[in-house]
Amino acid sequence: MIGFHIHPRRRQVAADIVARFAGLPVANISDVMSRMAAGGAHLRPMHDGAPMAGPALTVKTRPGGNLMVHKALNLAQPGDIIVVDAGGDLTNAIIGEIMTTYARRRGIGGIVIHGAIRDSQALRQSSFPVYAAGVTHRGPYKDGPGEINAAIALDGMIIEPGDLIVGDADGLLCVPFDRVDAVCQAAAAKQAAEARTFEEIAAGTLDTGWIDARLAELKCGGI
């Protein structure tokens, strides 16, 4: 049936790629992707802020329904990030403490809900990564439809099954499967450059001359 189907995942980022992104701030990764990719500022960490990285197992479900999310929990491999497009609706929670406890027990790397969660206090005290757009006590329904391992989009950020999903306290980001190596190298270089900037600040040698140069270039008066 169209819109109610479980697809195979045909590729996914390898574990060594995921490991290379460990310790890279999402902000640095975003910078080297021209600051053009984001799942929306409303998708916030609902856990204690522990970082997240892993291949995407995508779920598309109607708002308020989580039947396909339950199925995805059983299909996911250790380290997978389950990314759920529930339309951004906050009327009904898609997951709560029971489902996240089960996900953690199965070794899943995290869950992203473009929608709402519940049991928020328990989730905030946990290091299991959960990102969502909001919180409500109203529970979900379990009657479909939905798709697993289909392309989804969160506020314009397209996610294909197997793409790399990264997250930290600033939010989350998708790195396309065929760009992970280039993005990783560029983000690592960005992080190293920022480390040098912090050293210059500490030493009192930071050159800020670029500010006036830029203002003059833009023809700002009074400088």
mmCIF file of C-alpha atoms in Angstrom:
data_model
loop_
_atom_site.group_PDB
_atom_site.id
_atom_site.type_symbol
_atom_site.label_atom_id
_atom_site.label_comp_id
_atom_site.label_asym_id
_atom_site.label_seq_id
_atom_site.Cartn_x
_atom_site.Cartn_y
_atom_site.Cartn_z
ATOM 1 C CA MET A 1 0.000 0.000 0.000
ATOM 2 C CA ILE A 2 1.314 3.460 -0.876
ATOM 3 C CA GLY A 3 2.391 5.256 2.296
ATOM 4 C CA PHE A 4 2.276 2.092 4.407
ATOM 5 C CA HIS A 5 5.410 0.078 3.694
ATOM 6 C CA ILE A 6 8.676 -1.172 5.192
ATOM 7 C CA HIS A 7 11.581 -0.689 2.771
ATOM 8 C CA PRO A 8 15.045 -2.264 3.018
ATOM 9 C CA ARG A 9 17.936 0.021 3.933
ATOM 10 C CA ARG A 10 20.397 -0.358 1.085
ATOM 11 C CA ARG A 11 23.416 1.452 2.547
ATOM 12 C CA GLN A 12 24.592 3.113 5.742
ATOM 13 C CA VAL A 13 27.621 4.989 7.029
ATOM 14 C CA ALA A 14 30.229 2.661 8.507
ATOM 15 C CA ALA A 15 31.152 2.485 12.179
ATOM 16 C CA ASP A 16 34.623 3.920 11.555
ATOM 17 C CA ILE A 17 33.065 6.990 9.925
ATOM 18 C CA VAL A 18 30.767 7.459 12.916
ATOM 19 C CA ALA A 19 33.779 7.210 15.243
ATOM 20 C CA ARG A 20 35.634 9.910 13.289
ATOM 21 C CA PHE A 21 32.831 12.367 14.034
ATOM 22 C CA ALA A 22 33.086 11.757 17.784
ATOM 23 C CA GLY A 23 34.123 14.964 19.518
ATOM 24 C CA LEU A 24 33.320 17.223 16.555
ATOM 25 C CA PRO A 25 30.833 19.916 17.623
ATOM 26 C CA VAL A 26 27.670 20.076 15.550
ATOM 27 C CA ALA A 27 28.302 23.821 15.139
ATOM 28 C CA ASN A 28 31.632 23.124 13.411
ATOM 29 C CA ILE A 29 30.037 20.520 11.154
ATOM 30 C CA SER A 30 27.272 22.979 10.305
ATOM 31 C CA ASP A 31 29.795 25.723 9.493
ATOM 32 C CA VAL A 32 31.641 23.597 6.942
ATOM 33 C CA MET A 33 28.299 22.660 5.343
ATOM 34 C CA SER A 34 27.802 26.384 4.609
ATOM 35 C CA ARG A 35 25.328 26.665 7.510
ATOM 36 C CA MET A 36 22.593 25.542 5.111
ATOM 37 C CA ALA A 37 21.484 22.264 6.728
ATOM 38 C CA ALA A 38 19.330 22.096 9.857
ATOM 39 C CA GLY A 39 16.368 20.143 11.163
ATOM 40 C CA GLY A 40 14.864 23.240 12.760
ATOM 41 C CA ALA A 41 15.788 25.044 15.954
ATOM 42 C CA HIS A 42 12.695 23.580 17.642
ATOM 43 C CA LEU A 43 14.237 20.085 17.635
ATOM 44 C CA ARG A 44 15.918 20.168 21.026
ATOM 45 C CA PRO A 45 17.732 17.586 23.169
ATOM 46 C CA MET A 46 15.323 16.051 25.661
ATOM 47 C CA HIS A 47 18.078 14.119 27.470
ATOM 48 C CA ASP A 48 21.067 15.208 29.530
ATOM 49 C CA GLY A 49 22.931 16.527 26.480
ATOM 50 C CA ALA A 50 25.145 13.531 25.687
ATOM 51 C CA PRO A 51 26.338 13.677 22.050
ATOM 52 C CA MET A 52 24.858 11.448 19.363
ATOM 53 C CA ALA A 53 26.144 10.030 16.080
ATOM 54 C CA GLY A 54 25.077 7.128 13.900
ATOM 55 C CA PRO A 55 23.389 6.000 10.688
ATOM 56 C CA ALA A 56 19.791 7.019 10.153
ATOM 57 C CA LEU A 57 16.946 4.545 10.182
ATOM 58 C CA THR A 58 14.095 6.722 8.957
ATOM 59 C CA VAL A 59 10.423 6.539 9.860
ATOM 60 C CA LYS A 60 7.574 8.548 8.386
ATOM 61 C CA THR A 61 4.326 8.372 10.334
ATOM 62 C CA ARG A 62 1.104 10.273 10.508
ATOM 63 C CA PRO A 63 0.895 12.803 13.361
ATOM 64 C CA GLY A 64 0.072 11.073 16.626
ATOM 65 C CA GLY A 65 0.784 7.521 15.429
ATOM 66 C CA ASN A 66 3.710 5.364 16.523
ATOM 67 C CA LEU A 67 3.015 1.858 15.189
ATOM 68 C CA MET A 68 5.866 2.115 12.683
ATOM 69 C CA VAL A 69 8.175 3.497 15.361
ATOM 70 C CA HIS A 70 7.606 0.332 17.397
ATOM 71 C CA LYS A 71 8.514 -1.714 14.327
ATOM 72 C CA ALA A 72 11.598 0.413 13.714
ATOM 73 C CA LEU A 73 12.817 -0.281 17.256
ATOM 74 C CA ASN A 74 12.895 -3.978 16.398
ATOM 75 C CA LEU A 75 14.510 -3.463 12.984
ATOM 76 C CA ALA A 76 17.251 -1.089 14.137
ATOM 77 C CA GLN A 77 20.824 -2.274 14.456
ATOM 78 C CA PRO A 78 23.055 -1.284 17.385
ATOM 79 C CA GLY A 79 24.219 2.292 16.931
ATOM 80 C CA ASP A 80 21.381 3.291 14.596
ATOM 81 C CA ILE A 81 19.636 6.624 15.058
ATOM 82 C CA ILE A 82 15.885 6.311 14.552
ATOM 83 C CA VAL A 83 14.684 9.524 12.900
ATOM 84 C CA VAL A 84 10.918 9.985 12.896
ATOM 85 C CA ASP A 85 9.020 12.486 10.790
ATOM 86 C CA ALA A 86 5.702 12.803 12.617
ATOM 87 C CA GLY A 87 4.785 16.019 10.847
ATOM 88 C CA GLY A 88 5.985 18.260 13.664
ATOM 89 C CA ASP A 89 2.596 17.915 15.362
ATOM 90 C CA LEU A 90 2.611 18.227 19.167
ATOM 91 C CA THR A 91 -0.893 16.953 19.909
ATOM 92 C CA ASN A 92 0.169 13.413 20.832
ATOM 93 C CA ALA A 93 3.492 12.060 22.073
ATOM 94 C CA ILE A 94 5.218 9.561 19.797
ATOM 95 C CA ILE A 95 7.543 8.000 22.386
ATOM 96 C CA GLY A 96 8.103 7.999 26.122
ATOM 97 C CA GLU A 97 10.148 6.317 28.828
ATOM 98 C CA ILE A 98 9.139 2.736 27.995
ATOM 99 C CA MET A 99 10.148 2.971 24.333
ATOM 100 C CA THR A 100 13.413 4.778 25.071
ATOM 101 C CA THR A 101 14.308 2.215 27.736
ATOM 102 C CA TYR A 102 13.690 -0.555 25.211
ATOM 103 C CA ALA A 103 15.729 1.294 22.574
ATOM 104 C CA ARG A 104 18.648 1.718 24.938
ATOM 105 C CA ARG A 105 18.517 -1.965 25.889
ATOM 106 C CA ARG A 106 18.801 -2.867 22.189
ATOM 107 C CA GLY A 107 21.867 -0.672 21.716
ATOM 108 C CA ILE A 108 20.171 1.954 19.553
ATOM 109 C CA GLY A 109 22.194 5.168 19.358
ATOM 110 C CA GLY A 110 19.382 7.683 19.761
ATOM 111 C CA ILE A 111 15.928 8.782 18.635
ATOM 112 C CA VAL A 112 14.827 11.940 16.845
ATOM 113 C CA ILE A 113 11.120 12.833 16.868
ATOM 114 C CA HIS A 114 9.793 15.569 14.595
ATOM 115 C CA GLY A 115 6.869 15.746 16.978
ATOM 116 C CA ALA A 116 6.320 15.362 20.718
ATOM 117 C CA ILE A 117 7.528 13.069 23.500
ATOM 118 C CA ARG A 118 6.291 12.424 27.031
ATOM 119 C CA ASP A 119 7.810 11.253 30.337
ATOM 120 C CA SER A 120 10.108 14.217 29.873
ATOM 121 C CA GLN A 121 11.534 14.261 33.390
ATOM 122 C CA ALA A 122 12.776 10.687 33.087
ATOM 123 C CA LEU A 123 14.218 11.374 29.634
ATOM 124 C CA ARG A 124 16.031 14.514 30.798
ATOM 125 C CA GLN A 125 17.759 12.546 33.531
ATOM 126 C CA SER A 126 18.987 9.966 31.016
ATOM 127 C CA SER A 127 22.063 10.054 28.786
ATOM 128 C CA PHE A 128 20.199 8.205 26.015
ATOM 129 C CA PRO A 129 19.955 10.773 23.194
ATOM 130 C CA VAL A 130 16.419 11.924 22.396
ATOM 131 C CA TYR A 131 15.595 14.996 20.309
ATOM 132 C CA ALA A 132 12.042 16.281 19.856
ATOM 133 C CA ALA A 133 10.004 19.374 19.097
ATOM 134 C CA GLY A 134 7.914 19.380 22.261
ATOM 135 C CA VAL A 135 6.304 17.593 25.181
ATOM 136 C CA THR A 136 2.749 16.455 25.882
ATOM 137 C CA HIS A 137 1.208 13.911 28.230
ATOM 138 C CA ARG A 138 -1.254 12.719 25.562
ATOM 139 C CA GLY A 139 -0.206 9.332 24.230
ATOM 140 C CA PRO A 140 -0.058 7.984 20.658
ATOM 141 C CA TYR A 141 -2.262 5.737 18.527
ATOM 142 C CA LYS A 142 -1.167 2.510 16.882
ATOM 143 C CA ASP A 143 -3.051 2.105 13.631
ATOM 144 C CA GLY A 144 -0.656 3.351 10.929
ATOM 145 C CA PRO A 145 0.011 4.287 8.222
ATOM 146 C CA GLY A 146 3.682 5.049 7.775
ATOM 147 C CA GLU A 147 6.934 4.052 6.098
ATOM 148 C CA ILE A 148 10.294 2.803 7.301
ATOM 149 C CA ASN A 149 13.508 3.519 5.367
ATOM 150 C CA ALA A 150 12.005 6.101 3.043
ATOM 151 C CA ALA A 151 13.435 9.574 2.474
ATOM 152 C CA ILE A 152 12.096 12.143 4.937
ATOM 153 C CA ALA A 153 12.538 15.881 5.461
ATOM 154 C CA LEU A 154 12.653 17.771 8.754
ATOM 155 C CA ASP A 155 12.078 21.474 8.106
ATOM 156 C CA GLY A 156 13.770 21.114 4.718
ATOM 157 C CA MET A 157 16.670 18.947 5.912
ATOM 158 C CA ILE A 158 16.454 15.847 3.729
ATOM 159 C CA ILE A 159 17.454 12.574 5.375
ATOM 160 C CA GLU A 160 18.013 9.404 3.386
ATOM 161 C CA PRO A 161 18.224 6.020 5.122
ATOM 162 C CA GLY A 162 21.826 5.390 6.143
ATOM 163 C CA ASP A 163 22.898 9.054 6.197
ATOM 164 C CA LEU A 164 24.914 10.179 9.207
ATOM 165 C CA ILE A 165 22.978 11.866 12.010
ATOM 166 C CA VAL A 166 24.919 13.901 14.580
ATOM 167 C CA GLY A 167 23.623 15.765 17.592
ATOM 168 C CA ASP A 168 24.754 17.636 20.689
ATOM 169 C CA ALA A 169 23.392 20.343 22.982
ATOM 170 C CA ASP A 170 23.094 22.762 20.034
ATOM 171 C CA GLY A 171 20.796 20.490 18.021
ATOM 172 C CA LEU A 172 21.161 17.927 15.290
ATOM 173 C CA LEU A 173 22.313 17.662 11.709
ATOM 174 C CA CYS A 174 22.266 15.194 8.831
ATOM 175 C CA VAL A 175 25.448 14.620 6.827
ATOM 176 C CA PRO A 176 24.645 13.001 3.458
ATOM 177 C CA PHE A 177 26.089 9.525 2.944
ATOM 178 C CA ASP A 178 28.310 10.510 0.022
ATOM 179 C CA ARG A 179 29.733 13.613 1.757
ATOM 180 C CA VAL A 180 30.749 12.244 5.146
ATOM 181 C CA ASP A 181 34.487 11.995 4.440
ATOM 182 C CA ALA A 182 34.852 15.527 3.075
ATOM 183 C CA VAL A 183 32.675 17.003 5.819
ATOM 184 C CA CYS A 184 34.610 15.184 8.535
ATOM 185 C CA GLN A 185 37.963 16.472 7.281
ATOM 186 C CA ALA A 186 36.682 20.036 6.980
ATOM 187 C CA ALA A 187 35.024 19.990 10.409
ATOM 188 C CA ALA A 188 38.190 18.665 12.048
ATOM 189 C CA ALA A 189 40.185 21.485 10.428
ATOM 190 C CA LYS A 190 37.588 23.999 11.634
ATOM 191 C CA GLN A 191 37.830 22.643 15.176
ATOM 192 C CA ALA A 192 41.644 22.916 15.075
ATOM 193 C CA ALA A 193 41.426 26.513 13.853
ATOM 194 C CA GLU A 194 39.088 27.405 16.701
ATOM 195 C CA ALA A 195 41.484 25.833 19.190
ATOM 196 C CA ARG A 196 44.218 28.151 17.910
ATOM 197 C CA THR A 197 41.859 31.126 18.306
ATOM 198 C CA PHE A 198 41.265 30.246 21.947
ATOM 199 C CA GLU A 199 45.035 30.044 22.459
ATOM 200 C CA GLU A 200 45.470 33.523 20.946
ATOM 201 C CA ILE A 201 42.714 34.924 23.164
ATOM 202 C CA ALA A 202 44.421 33.476 26.232
ATOM 203 C CA ALA A 203 47.782 34.915 25.135
ATOM 204 C CA GLY A 204 46.327 38.333 24.288
ATOM 205 C CA THR A 205 47.515 38.074 20.673
ATOM 206 C CA LEU A 206 44.204 37.730 18.846
ATOM 207 C CA ASP A 207 44.178 39.921 15.717
ATOM 208 C CA THR A 208 40.757 41.604 15.357
ATOM 209 C CA GLY A 209 41.804 43.962 12.575
ATOM 210 C CA TRP A 210 39.492 42.156 10.178
ATOM 211 C CA ILE A 211 36.495 43.819 11.853
ATOM 212 C CA ASP A 212 37.402 47.392 10.834
ATOM 213 C CA ALA A 213 38.579 46.167 7.447
ATOM 214 C CA ARG A 214 35.197 44.572 6.829
ATOM 215 C CA LEU A 215 33.315 47.659 8.037
ATOM 216 C CA ALA A 216 35.377 49.824 5.684
ATOM 217 C CA GLU A 217 34.691 47.442 2.821
ATOM 218 C CA LEU A 218 30.967 47.811 3.534
ATOM 219 C CA LYS A 219 31.377 51.621 3.641
ATOM 220 C CA CYS A 220 30.381 51.993 7.287
ATOM 221 C CA GLY A 221 30.876 55.574 8.499
ATOM 222 C CA GLY A 222 32.580 56.664 11.697
ATOM 223 C CA ILE A 223 35.404 54.132 11.801
#
